[in-house]
DNA sequence: AGCACGCCGACT
DNA sequence: GTCGGCGTGCTC
């Protein structure tokens, strides 16, 4: 009889031991029974072990799917670093299939791309360093370098992965890749249909699909000979998963590339501080079109000041387009009573609800709860609910009043719900059928706008004033990303509404982002990442008293540990979410081993651990 | 995470 | 009396 340690897929429980008469290789996917469950469940053989002291059950079925040694190793790392079970970590992967034969036919690609001198230098740097940060201004031609690098790897019979945040939002990348790699490239993200995913997997198994451009999950596809990972817009915080395992696909890419000596390109116009600290970088500043950008500041606090309206008006009268950016989604972020100052809160989550004018309703952004707009304040009964902080729909309405002869459209998650809608709005905009596009973060994410000569940035102060050590990085990179959308060909203007002109002006007009990264690194030394590690311990339970007790118990316990520091603790920013009360503890340490030891020692059903949390 | 067990209130 | 609520605890 053989005995095997087995990890149960998607289960938080520890590995168990099963027996079988068969000789089973490590990584094989098997089906087992568990005492309390009626159906067979999926598990992975981790290793062969000695006969245990307790009685074992038989392995029910051996499948033809298997996880490679590398997959098992990386999953081990994930379970250690991001604090989850091995079963949860390995579940991120799609296994290989033994039954499908690989098509060995060699295919050569010719991108026909000729790199500029600057780009050539960056490519040489890549060949020399293997893993590097492509710190390249908007419009300096990052994509050509990605394609060249992918082309080279594919022509050496290897595979490549290109990670992008929200790839479903960037159809132009898809087009460019398909032009060069044809049927050998596939797109992979959560919105790809089940049927298409099966096709793509089949293609990866047979070797016909050699490169995948995708979201986080593309990192876990069963490529036989992965040699390159490209992480586009590497500063983007959406690479961090917010469900268990809470891994960061960018950080994991760095880990994997270093461990297996793979090629790695992290690309961004506003490089993250972490990557800037960790990797050699090359700067690409020159843009194809000689763009001259002028950035103006406006310190008014009205939604649309006279100066802003004038700028928009001038731009439009010259036949050019305008984008207007806001950090919030709905019409107004907060509804505040003019008499008692309270806002209307969601009954399930302790957050203020947002106004959706089309539906005449208040909507909770976290749980989706919707209610009618109350006629008077629900707290004091006599005040009127007043709108604070403007949103996209409100600005859209205002602009339509101001420029009735112009076409104004909204570009946010409420408006753009499908791929087709996205493509059609982008098409309309790029063929000049829309004059002003009003939107949120979505506006800043890598789209090419050809005729935009003015970017209006509203509400950036609310990003800068958020209570996080990352606020400055977030606000400045966001501003630069949006500014990059204006004047891609020729002259462009940006007008920023802010009370913090000094900060933005210094790094935009007098200095640059590299300078900012260096000063920020100085500021963070000894206090924040990348110099030390931070983690958040989240406590959640329907019983508010119970969870508070648990929090207090752990605060006391953690404060006694000399190897880590309790930075803070208390109610979560959203105290009540989906009917659960939430508290959190933030800890940090320069000693990663000790930090992880502490995190692994926490055994509580109320707790979720978030390593390298996006504060 | 599931899933069962078990101990309490409300129904034919 | 038993149906079903979800709190607690276990899974080789």
XYZ file of C-alpha atoms (C1' of nucleotides) in Angstrom:
639
model
C 0.000 0.000 0.000
C 1.162 3.552 -0.810
C 0.390 6.602 1.310
C 0.079 10.126 -0.042
C -0.267 13.562 1.417
C -3.100 15.183 -0.466
C -4.234 18.825 -0.693
C -7.927 19.452 -1.119
C -8.675 21.954 -3.860
C -10.267 25.210 -2.729
C -10.333 24.057 0.858
C -8.741 26.023 3.700
C -8.048 22.867 5.648
C -4.648 21.259 6.081
C -3.425 18.446 3.844
C -4.665 14.941 4.617
C -3.226 11.465 4.080
C -4.821 8.951 1.730
C -3.820 5.498 0.527
C -3.729 3.798 -2.850
C -2.394 0.604 -4.388
C -1.260 2.631 -7.378
C 2.016 4.443 -7.683
C 0.996 8.080 -8.102
C 3.226 10.932 -9.188
C 3.392 14.164 -7.243
C 1.079 16.781 -8.665
C -1.511 14.332 -9.942
C -5.090 15.445 -9.564
C -7.166 12.798 -7.822
C -10.699 12.397 -6.522
C -11.227 11.495 -2.890
C -14.093 11.097 -0.471
C -14.380 13.001 2.764
C -16.388 11.614 5.646
C -18.944 14.395 5.713
C -19.435 14.837 2.009
C -21.570 12.850 -0.325
C -19.671 13.554 -3.573
C -16.099 12.836 -4.439
C -13.979 15.964 -4.231
C -10.910 17.140 -6.106
C -7.499 16.936 -4.523
C -3.832 16.992 -5.500
C -1.164 14.504 -4.495
C 1.573 16.531 -2.838
C 4.027 13.817 -1.815
C 4.449 10.187 -0.854
C 4.640 9.560 2.890
C 5.248 6.750 5.394
C 2.279 4.811 6.698
C 0.617 6.996 9.309
C -0.591 5.903 12.744
C -4.238 6.521 11.839
C -6.382 4.681 9.332
C -6.572 6.137 5.809
C -9.269 6.160 3.162
C -8.608 5.124 -0.397
C -8.015 7.574 -3.195
C -11.178 7.296 -5.286
C -9.958 8.074 -8.766
C -6.762 9.136 -10.505
C -7.307 11.749 -13.230
C -5.176 12.603 -16.245
C -4.668 16.154 -14.979
C -1.510 17.126 -13.194
C 0.270 20.123 -11.710
C 3.939 20.617 -12.609
C 6.748 20.805 -10.072
C 6.970 24.556 -10.674
C 3.254 24.949 -9.980
C 3.615 23.029 -6.737
C 6.619 25.111 -5.717
C 4.960 28.425 -6.475
C 1.783 27.343 -4.690
C 3.884 26.488 -1.655
C 5.309 29.986 -1.731
C 1.855 31.537 -2.108
C 0.478 29.591 0.827
C 3.444 30.710 2.936
C 3.636 34.333 1.897
C -0.027 35.175 1.487
C -1.045 32.945 4.399
C -3.516 30.415 3.050
C -3.723 26.644 2.775
C -1.788 24.841 0.065
C -5.121 23.625 -1.334
C -6.291 27.206 -1.814
C -3.017 28.229 -3.429
C -2.774 25.361 -5.916
C -6.412 25.987 -6.902
C -5.272 29.160 -8.655
C -3.693 26.990 -11.321
C -5.233 25.268 -14.289
C -3.539 21.859 -14.462
C -1.902 20.201 -17.470
C -3.707 17.426 -19.311
C -1.738 14.238 -19.979
C -4.075 13.074 -22.692
C -3.543 15.898 -25.133
C -0.586 15.635 -27.463
C 1.569 18.657 -28.163
C 1.912 19.975 -31.645
C 5.676 20.433 -32.019
C 5.497 22.308 -35.280
C 7.676 25.399 -35.203
C 6.148 28.670 -36.257
C 8.110 31.839 -36.935
C 6.732 35.304 -36.378
C 7.794 38.543 -37.953
C 6.409 41.633 -36.281
C 8.023 43.910 -38.868
C 8.481 46.415 -36.072
C 11.457 48.708 -36.387
C 12.447 50.128 -33.046
C 13.559 53.726 -32.630
C 17.021 54.385 -31.221
C 15.570 54.949 -27.782
C 13.486 51.801 -27.943
C 16.464 49.860 -29.241
C 18.453 50.940 -26.183
C 15.689 49.730 -23.927
C 15.561 46.421 -25.777
C 19.313 45.978 -25.427
C 18.962 46.704 -21.726
C 16.303 43.993 -21.538
C 18.509 41.438 -23.296
C 21.317 42.234 -20.921
C 19.352 42.369 -17.639
C 16.597 39.833 -18.389
C 14.395 41.340 -15.685
C 13.790 45.051 -15.728
C 11.485 47.977 -15.245
C 10.501 49.785 -18.422
C 9.857 53.220 -16.988
C 8.436 54.776 -20.129
C 6.368 57.913 -20.616
C 2.966 57.669 -22.250
C 3.417 57.518 -26.004
C 7.066 56.496 -25.890
C 6.303 53.108 -27.403
C 6.280 50.490 -24.652
C 4.059 48.189 -26.660
C 6.567 47.772 -29.507
C 9.132 46.614 -26.979
C 6.683 44.151 -25.462
C 5.885 42.763 -28.911
C 9.559 42.471 -29.847
C 10.282 40.623 -26.643
C 7.319 38.277 -27.104
C 8.275 37.675 -30.730
C 11.799 36.679 -29.750
C 10.607 34.250 -27.085
C 8.031 32.654 -29.379
C 10.579 32.212 -32.124
C 12.664 30.299 -29.604
C 9.757 27.866 -29.149
C 8.827 29.227 -25.747
C 5.719 30.883 -24.308
C 4.947 34.331 -23.007
C 2.322 35.932 -20.776
C 1.322 39.561 -20.979
C -0.534 40.743 -17.907
C -2.709 43.817 -18.076
C -5.035 45.350 -15.538
C -8.602 45.171 -16.817
C -7.689 43.812 -20.227
C -11.345 43.731 -21.151
C -11.093 47.509 -21.273
C -8.265 47.665 -23.797
C -9.351 46.296 -27.167
C -6.502 48.042 -28.996
C -3.871 45.829 -27.363
C -5.805 42.798 -28.542
C -5.755 44.115 -32.109
C -2.049 44.842 -32.100
C -1.158 41.412 -30.777
C -3.421 39.639 -33.238
C -1.789 41.472 -36.117
C 1.562 39.927 -35.235
C 0.687 36.627 -33.585
C -2.601 35.725 -35.269
C -4.155 32.568 -33.844
C -1.203 32.016 -31.552
C -2.393 34.696 -29.150
C -5.419 34.488 -26.880
C -7.107 36.836 -24.461
C -7.844 35.590 -20.975
C -9.894 37.281 -18.262
C -12.958 36.642 -16.154
C -15.385 37.928 -18.777
C -14.212 35.462 -21.443
C -16.998 32.931 -21.996
C -16.764 29.402 -20.658
C -16.773 27.995 -24.166
C -13.959 30.276 -25.305
C -11.934 29.433 -22.202
C -12.162 25.761 -23.097
C -10.922 26.536 -26.588
C -8.031 28.587 -25.249
C -7.038 25.849 -22.817
C -7.159 23.302 -25.624
C -4.923 25.618 -27.648
C -2.465 25.945 -24.783
C -2.408 22.154 -24.295
C -1.721 21.489 -27.951
C 0.794 24.318 -28.168
C -1.127 26.237 -30.797
C -1.635 29.138 -28.425
C 1.772 30.408 -27.469
C 1.080 33.722 -25.816
C -1.762 34.914 -23.634
C -2.653 38.483 -22.836
C -4.765 38.556 -19.765
C -5.690 39.616 -16.281
C -4.166 38.271 -13.058
C -5.426 34.735 -13.585
C -3.450 34.345 -16.838
C -0.361 33.861 -14.679
C -1.668 30.419 -13.731
C -2.209 28.891 -17.153
C -0.451 25.607 -18.005
C 2.286 26.776 -20.350
C 4.889 24.169 -21.029
C 7.818 26.460 -21.567
C 7.122 29.884 -20.125
C 10.061 32.214 -20.719
C 8.642 35.723 -20.502
C 6.224 37.606 -18.293
C 5.283 41.152 -19.224
C 3.362 43.200 -16.675
C 1.841 46.232 -18.353
C 0.827 49.262 -16.252
C 2.664 47.628 -13.415
C 1.786 50.468 -11.001
C -1.857 49.450 -11.176
C -3.186 48.319 -7.825
C -5.721 45.962 -9.340
C -2.973 43.340 -9.663
C -3.714 42.610 -6.032
C -6.445 40.062 -5.560
C -9.004 40.871 -2.912
C -10.226 37.362 -2.386
C -8.332 34.463 -0.876
C -5.516 33.848 -1.754
C -4.851 37.572 -1.675
C -1.842 37.496 -3.939
C -0.411 40.296 -6.036
C 0.116 39.145 -9.633
C 2.867 41.707 -10.235
C 4.859 40.800 -7.127
C 4.343 37.145 -7.903
C 5.630 37.709 -11.444
C 8.828 39.161 -9.990
C 9.150 36.204 -7.627
C 8.564 33.631 -10.372
C 10.909 35.332 -12.839
C 13.717 35.509 -10.278
C 13.226 31.940 -9.066
C 13.237 30.368 -12.535
C 15.397 32.946 -14.289
C 12.639 33.981 -16.699
C 12.528 37.180 -18.709
C 10.460 39.886 -17.074
C 9.330 43.304 -18.200
C 7.403 45.590 -15.896
C 6.126 48.587 -17.815
C 4.704 51.887 -16.625
C 4.843 55.625 -17.157
C 4.463 56.030 -13.419
C 6.533 53.181 -12.040
C 5.522 51.903 -8.636
C 7.866 52.644 -5.776
C 8.244 48.951 -5.032
C 9.352 48.000 -8.542
C 11.592 51.044 -8.794
C 13.269 49.867 -5.626
C 13.550 46.206 -6.632
C 14.548 46.172 -10.306
C 17.014 47.822 -12.667
C 15.182 50.326 -14.809
C 15.519 52.182 -18.048
C 13.780 55.424 -18.751
C 12.027 56.151 -22.039
C 11.044 59.772 -22.210
C 10.888 60.625 -25.843
C 7.505 60.374 -27.482
C 6.776 59.706 -31.146
C 5.041 62.976 -31.645
C 6.682 66.006 -30.285
C 4.144 66.754 -27.628
C 4.248 69.864 -25.567
C 2.013 69.717 -22.580
C 0.863 72.613 -20.485
C -0.515 71.966 -17.034
C -2.634 74.624 -15.331
C -3.961 74.663 -11.801
C -7.262 75.944 -10.544
C -7.810 76.359 -6.821
C -11.529 76.945 -6.898
C -13.715 74.634 -4.917
C -16.835 74.810 -7.061
C -17.563 71.830 -9.235
C -16.811 73.580 -12.519
C -15.130 76.960 -12.107
C -15.229 79.839 -14.578
C -11.622 79.150 -15.558
C -12.340 75.505 -16.278
C -15.462 76.272 -18.294
C -13.522 78.821 -20.308
C -10.757 76.334 -21.099
C -13.270 73.726 -22.193
C -15.058 76.280 -24.329
C -11.874 77.381 -26.110
C -10.796 73.817 -26.779
C -14.173 72.863 -28.195
C -14.361 75.939 -30.385
C -11.109 74.844 -32.025
C -12.776 71.569 -32.919
C -10.849 69.541 -30.357
C -12.011 67.068 -27.752
C -12.028 67.219 -23.959
C -11.894 64.566 -21.267
C -13.091 65.316 -17.744
C -11.861 63.089 -14.949
C -13.406 62.532 -11.512
C -12.397 59.998 -8.893
C -15.963 59.050 -7.967
C -18.569 57.049 -9.772
C -22.132 58.162 -9.184
C -23.459 61.722 -9.147
C -22.443 62.471 -5.601
C -20.272 60.563 -3.262
C -22.008 61.732 -0.100
C -25.475 62.877 0.728
C -25.330 65.213 3.697
C -28.220 66.736 5.630
C -28.117 70.544 5.683
C -29.452 70.569 9.226
C -27.807 67.683 11.152
C -24.837 66.971 8.872
C -25.537 63.241 8.707
C -25.490 61.271 5.501
C -27.815 58.517 4.379
C -26.096 55.247 5.149
C -26.634 51.812 3.741
C -28.472 49.690 6.341
C -26.188 46.710 5.615
C -22.811 48.371 5.161
C -21.776 51.402 7.156
C -20.998 53.523 4.115
C -22.757 56.502 2.685
C -24.886 55.728 -0.293
C -24.547 57.394 -3.675
C -27.194 59.107 -5.713
C -28.151 57.675 -9.062
C -30.313 60.306 -10.696
C -31.611 58.185 -13.553
C -33.140 55.718 -11.152
C -34.112 58.401 -8.621
C -32.486 56.192 -6.053
C -29.685 55.883 -3.554
C -27.365 52.991 -4.131
C -24.740 51.344 -1.960
C -21.495 50.805 -3.866
C -20.491 47.864 -1.742
C -23.537 45.626 -1.505
C -25.755 47.100 -4.191
C -28.644 47.938 -1.828
C -30.930 50.517 -3.431
C -33.565 52.772 -1.904
C -35.697 55.773 -2.893
C -34.235 59.213 -2.319
C -35.825 60.394 0.933
C -37.718 63.719 0.890
C -36.273 64.738 4.214
C -33.318 63.653 6.318
C -33.937 60.225 7.904
C -31.800 61.152 10.931
C -33.301 64.442 12.109
C -36.475 64.497 10.074
C -36.453 68.154 9.077
C -33.245 68.835 7.120
C -32.916 68.435 3.385
C -30.348 66.065 1.953
C -27.598 68.055 0.318
C -25.139 66.782 -2.225
C -21.441 66.861 -1.422
C -18.676 66.049 -3.844
C -19.626 65.844 -7.464
C -19.779 62.723 -9.595
C -19.635 61.926 -13.291
C -23.362 62.031 -13.993
C -23.731 65.455 -12.356
C -20.815 66.904 -14.316
C -22.194 65.370 -17.488
C -25.494 67.109 -16.864
C -23.822 70.454 -16.106
C -21.746 70.237 -19.286
C -24.805 69.447 -21.370
C -26.416 72.623 -20.019
C -23.316 74.676 -20.698
C -22.644 73.301 -24.179
C -26.031 72.276 -25.543
C -24.776 72.002 -29.105
C -22.000 69.547 -28.116
C -22.127 65.820 -27.516
C -21.251 64.866 -23.941
C -20.903 61.226 -22.904
C -20.107 59.403 -19.713
C -17.366 56.819 -19.382
C -17.607 54.848 -16.157
C -18.750 51.505 -14.852
C -22.380 52.561 -14.672
C -22.403 53.527 -18.303
C -19.957 51.024 -19.829
C -21.214 47.628 -18.837
C -20.209 45.473 -21.792
C -17.248 45.053 -24.115
C -19.359 46.150 -27.052
C -20.499 49.307 -25.331
C -16.884 50.106 -24.549
C -15.731 49.549 -28.091
C -18.577 51.601 -29.534
C -17.985 54.571 -27.210
C -14.243 54.512 -27.907
C -14.954 54.327 -31.633
C -17.413 57.200 -31.497
C -14.967 59.238 -29.497
C -12.045 58.558 -31.793
C -14.097 59.369 -34.867
C -15.030 62.716 -33.308
C -18.681 61.930 -32.742
C -18.310 62.822 -29.066
C -16.923 66.177 -27.913
C -16.579 65.673 -24.179
C -16.032 62.405 -22.354
C -16.675 62.473 -18.597
C -15.402 59.557 -16.584
C -13.602 57.921 -13.697
C -10.369 55.900 -13.438
C -11.520 54.051 -16.542
C -10.546 57.125 -18.562
C -6.951 56.860 -17.417
C -6.403 53.214 -18.273
C -4.292 53.108 -21.370
C -6.760 54.114 -24.051
C -5.467 56.045 -27.012
C -7.425 59.177 -27.689
C -6.264 60.883 -30.848
C -7.822 64.307 -30.756
C -7.982 65.167 -27.066
C -6.375 68.515 -26.415
C -7.635 69.141 -22.908
C -7.868 66.976 -19.826
C -9.812 68.400 -16.905
C -8.985 66.778 -13.572
C -11.483 67.269 -10.758
C -11.417 65.982 -7.202
C -7.782 64.836 -7.194
C -7.488 66.288 -3.681
C -9.825 63.632 -2.352
C -7.287 61.049 -3.561
C -4.359 62.970 -2.091
C -6.139 63.426 1.231
C -6.976 59.810 1.789
C -5.563 58.343 4.936
C -2.807 56.180 3.487
C 0.935 56.287 3.140
C 0.345 55.671 -0.562
C -1.918 58.701 -1.146
C 0.802 60.872 -2.646
C 1.914 58.113 -4.996
C -1.680 57.390 -5.977
C -2.660 60.993 -6.606
C 0.436 61.925 -8.590
C 0.494 58.818 -10.749
C -3.224 59.154 -11.424
C -2.763 62.754 -12.487
C 0.122 61.857 -14.796
C -1.814 58.959 -16.293
C -4.762 61.217 -17.084
C -2.555 63.990 -18.357
C -1.040 61.388 -20.685
C -4.405 61.043 -22.392
C -4.324 64.660 -23.538
C -2.412 65.672 -26.618
C -0.999 62.345 -27.735
C -0.395 63.969 -31.064
C 0.630 67.589 -30.886
C -0.191 70.061 -28.154
C -2.131 69.157 -25.086
C -3.408 70.975 -22.048
C -4.344 69.806 -18.603
C -6.253 71.743 -15.989
C -6.199 70.425 -12.453
C -8.574 71.534 -9.753
C -6.621 71.376 -6.507
C -5.757 73.170 -3.295
C -2.374 71.425 -3.397
C -0.859 73.153 -6.384
C 2.627 73.256 -4.881
C 2.934 69.486 -4.631
C 1.595 68.655 -8.068
C 3.265 71.593 -9.791
C 6.684 70.682 -8.448
C 6.709 67.134 -9.764
C 4.914 67.865 -12.992
C 6.369 71.130 -14.202
C 9.692 71.502 -12.398
C 10.845 67.974 -11.795
C 9.625 64.550 -12.769
C 8.294 61.257 -11.535
C 11.704 59.723 -11.015
C 12.527 62.559 -8.657
C 9.275 61.914 -6.830
C 10.039 58.212 -6.445
C 13.415 59.016 -4.916
C 11.987 61.488 -2.419
C 9.175 59.104 -1.577
C 11.659 56.298 -0.943
C 13.438 58.575 1.530
C 10.176 59.338 3.254
C 9.281 55.655 3.563
C 12.600 54.379 4.845
C 12.202 52.688 8.197
C 8.460 53.275 8.205
C 6.763 51.776 5.194
C 7.157 49.352 2.312
C 9.308 48.583 0.382
C 11.601 48.841 3.418
C 9.392 46.807 5.655
C 6.424 44.544 5.284
C 2.907 45.432 6.329
C -0.115 43.225 6.701
C -3.701 43.735 7.671
C -5.571 41.314 9.890
C -9.293 41.620 9.269
C -11.845 40.410 11.812
C -15.398 39.951 10.584
C -18.446 38.466 12.262
C -22.190 39.015 12.439
C -21.928 39.317 16.207
C -20.371 42.720 16.905
C -19.482 41.978 20.535
C -17.862 38.668 19.765
C -15.690 40.086 17.036
C -14.677 43.010 19.253
C -13.573 40.549 21.957
C -11.549 38.602 19.441
C -9.916 41.811 18.214
C -8.984 42.899 21.743
C -7.550 39.476 22.488
C -5.289 39.621 19.435
C -4.260 43.249 19.916
C -3.033 42.337 23.388
C -1.288 39.225 22.123
C 0.395 40.952 19.181
C 1.575 43.882 21.290
C 3.541 41.440 23.431
C 5.499 40.233 20.409
C 8.768 42.129 20.164
C 9.495 41.127 16.576
C 6.563 42.944 15.040
C 4.903 46.293 15.578
C 1.190 46.954 15.867
C 0.741 50.053 13.720
C -2.905 50.532 14.522
C -6.187 48.809 15.094
C -9.876 49.607 15.234
C -13.005 49.534 13.157
C -12.540 48.971 9.439
C -13.226 51.978 7.206
C -16.418 50.169 6.269
C -17.445 49.012 9.710
C -20.411 46.936 8.663
C -20.213 45.110 5.375
C -22.664 42.483 4.116
C -24.156 42.276 7.608
C -20.848 41.607 9.341
C -19.054 43.904 11.771
C -15.448 44.443 10.858
C -12.318 45.411 12.727
C -8.737 45.370 11.634
C -5.220 45.350 12.968
C -2.320 46.632 10.931
C 1.094 45.211 11.766
C 4.521 45.718 10.277
C 8.032 44.401 10.606
C 11.385 44.612 8.907
C 11.713 40.901 9.602
C 9.538 39.125 7.068
C 10.082 35.699 8.637
C 8.849 36.857 12.020
C 5.921 38.678 10.468
C 4.837 35.553 8.621
C 5.337 33.434 11.729
C 2.943 35.687 13.598
C 0.408 35.683 10.773
C 0.511 31.891 10.494
C -0.032 31.529 14.221
C -3.410 33.267 14.047
C -6.073 30.599 14.117
C -9.460 32.213 14.129
C -12.450 31.640 11.908
C -13.248 35.355 12.021
C -9.884 36.349 10.592
C -8.726 37.103 7.071
C -5.093 37.973 6.521
C -4.061 40.427 3.870
C -0.331 40.528 3.204
C 0.978 43.638 1.400
C -2.478 45.083 1.580
C -3.479 48.013 -0.650
C -3.907 50.546 2.140
C -15.004 25.874 2.512
C -18.719 22.353 2.985
C -21.439 19.600 5.521
C -23.541 17.288 9.611
C -24.722 17.394 14.133
C -27.363 19.360 17.792
C -29.959 22.140 20.602
C -33.761 25.531 20.757
C -38.433 27.879 19.101
C -43.027 27.484 16.066
C -46.105 24.698 13.610
C -49.540 20.357 11.230
C -44.391 15.670 19.172
C -41.104 17.094 14.625
C -39.557 20.789 11.198
C -35.898 23.849 10.563
C -33.156 27.821 12.327
C -27.938 28.512 12.351
C -23.931 28.078 16.030
C -20.062 24.766 16.499
C -16.707 21.638 14.961
C -14.503 18.206 11.927
C -12.596 16.544 7.704
C -7.157 11.227 6.582
